[in-house]
Amino acid sequence: MHVILAHSAYGMLSHMLLLSEKVLLGDVLLEVELHDDLRYRLRYGALVEYENGRRRVRGRSAAYEFRSVEQLRYDFERDVEAAGARLG
């Protein structure tokens, strides 16, 4: 186990990558990362990217409130489709 922070009052804190996947869909790279400390990154080429409290669609960036993994997936898929692309 890789320890990032050790503190006598808290014990050992480590952060693990739970999921990492890269898929080539035609000529677009789909990337998904999810960490145990709720950091995340979802990217569909240059069209859509969600990363740790921010979302960017077609170059326009805005704050994003993470609620759950399910909601994150739904919102990401919806933005990909709204940008004129398809995941499946």
C-alpha positions in Angstrom: 0.0 0.0 0.0 1.3 3.4 -0.9 0.9 5.8 2.1 0.5 9.5 1.2 0.0 10.8 4.8 0.8 9.2 8.1 -0.4 10.9 11.3 -0.4 9.5 14.8 -3.9 10.8 15.5 -5.4 9.6 12.2 -3.4 6.6 11.3 -2.5 6.1 7.6 -4.4 7.8 4.8 -4.0 6.4 1.3 -5.8 7.2 -1.9 -6.5 4.5 -4.4 -7.6 4.6 -8.0 -10.8 2.5 -8.1 -11.4 2.6 -11.8 -9.4 3.7 -14.8 -10.6 3.0 -18.3 -9.8 4.3 -21.8 -11.8 3.3 -24.8 -11.4 4.4 -28.4 -14.8 5.1 -29.9 -14.2 5.6 -33.6 -11.7 8.4 -33.6 -12.6 9.8 -30.1 -10.9 8.7 -26.8 -13.3 8.1 -23.9 -11.5 8.3 -20.5 -12.9 7.5 -17.1 -11.1 7.7 -13.7 -12.6 7.3 -10.2 -10.7 7.5 -7.0 -11.7 6.3 -3.5 -11.5 9.9 -2.2 -14.2 10.9 -4.8 -11.9 12.6 -7.2 -13.0 11.8 -10.7 -12.3 12.6 -14.4 -14.5 11.7 -17.3 -13.5 12.9 -20.8 -15.0 12.4 -24.2 -12.3 13.7 -26.6 -12.2 17.5 -26.6 -16.0 17.9 -26.4 -16.9 17.0 -22.8 -14.8 16.8 -19.6 -15.9 16.5 -16.0 -13.1 16.8 -13.4 -13.3 17.3 -9.6 -16.1 19.9 -9.4 -15.8 21.4 -12.9 -17.4 20.5 -16.2 -16.4 21.7 -19.6 -18.6 21.2 -22.7 -17.4 22.4 -26.1 -14.9 24.7 -24.4 -17.3 26.3 -21.9 -16.4 25.6 -18.3 -18.8 25.7 -15.3 -18.9 24.5 -11.7 -20.3 21.0 -11.2 -21.7 19.7 -7.9 -20.9 16.0 -7.4 -23.9 14.2 -5.8 -23.2 10.5 -6.6 -21.4 8.3 -9.1 -24.8 7.5 -10.8 -25.7 11.2 -11.2 -22.2 12.0 -12.5 -22.5 9.3 -15.2 -26.0 10.5 -16.1 -24.9 14.1 -16.4 -21.8 13.2 -18.4 -23.8 11.0 -20.9 -26.4 13.7 -21.3 -23.7 16.4 -22.1 -22.0 14.0 -24.6 -25.3 13.6 -26.4 -26.1 17.3 -26.2 -22.7 18.0 -27.8 -23.8 15.9 -30.8 -21.9 12.7 -30.0 -22.9 9.2 -28.9 -21.4 6.8 -26.4 -22.9 3.6 -27.7 
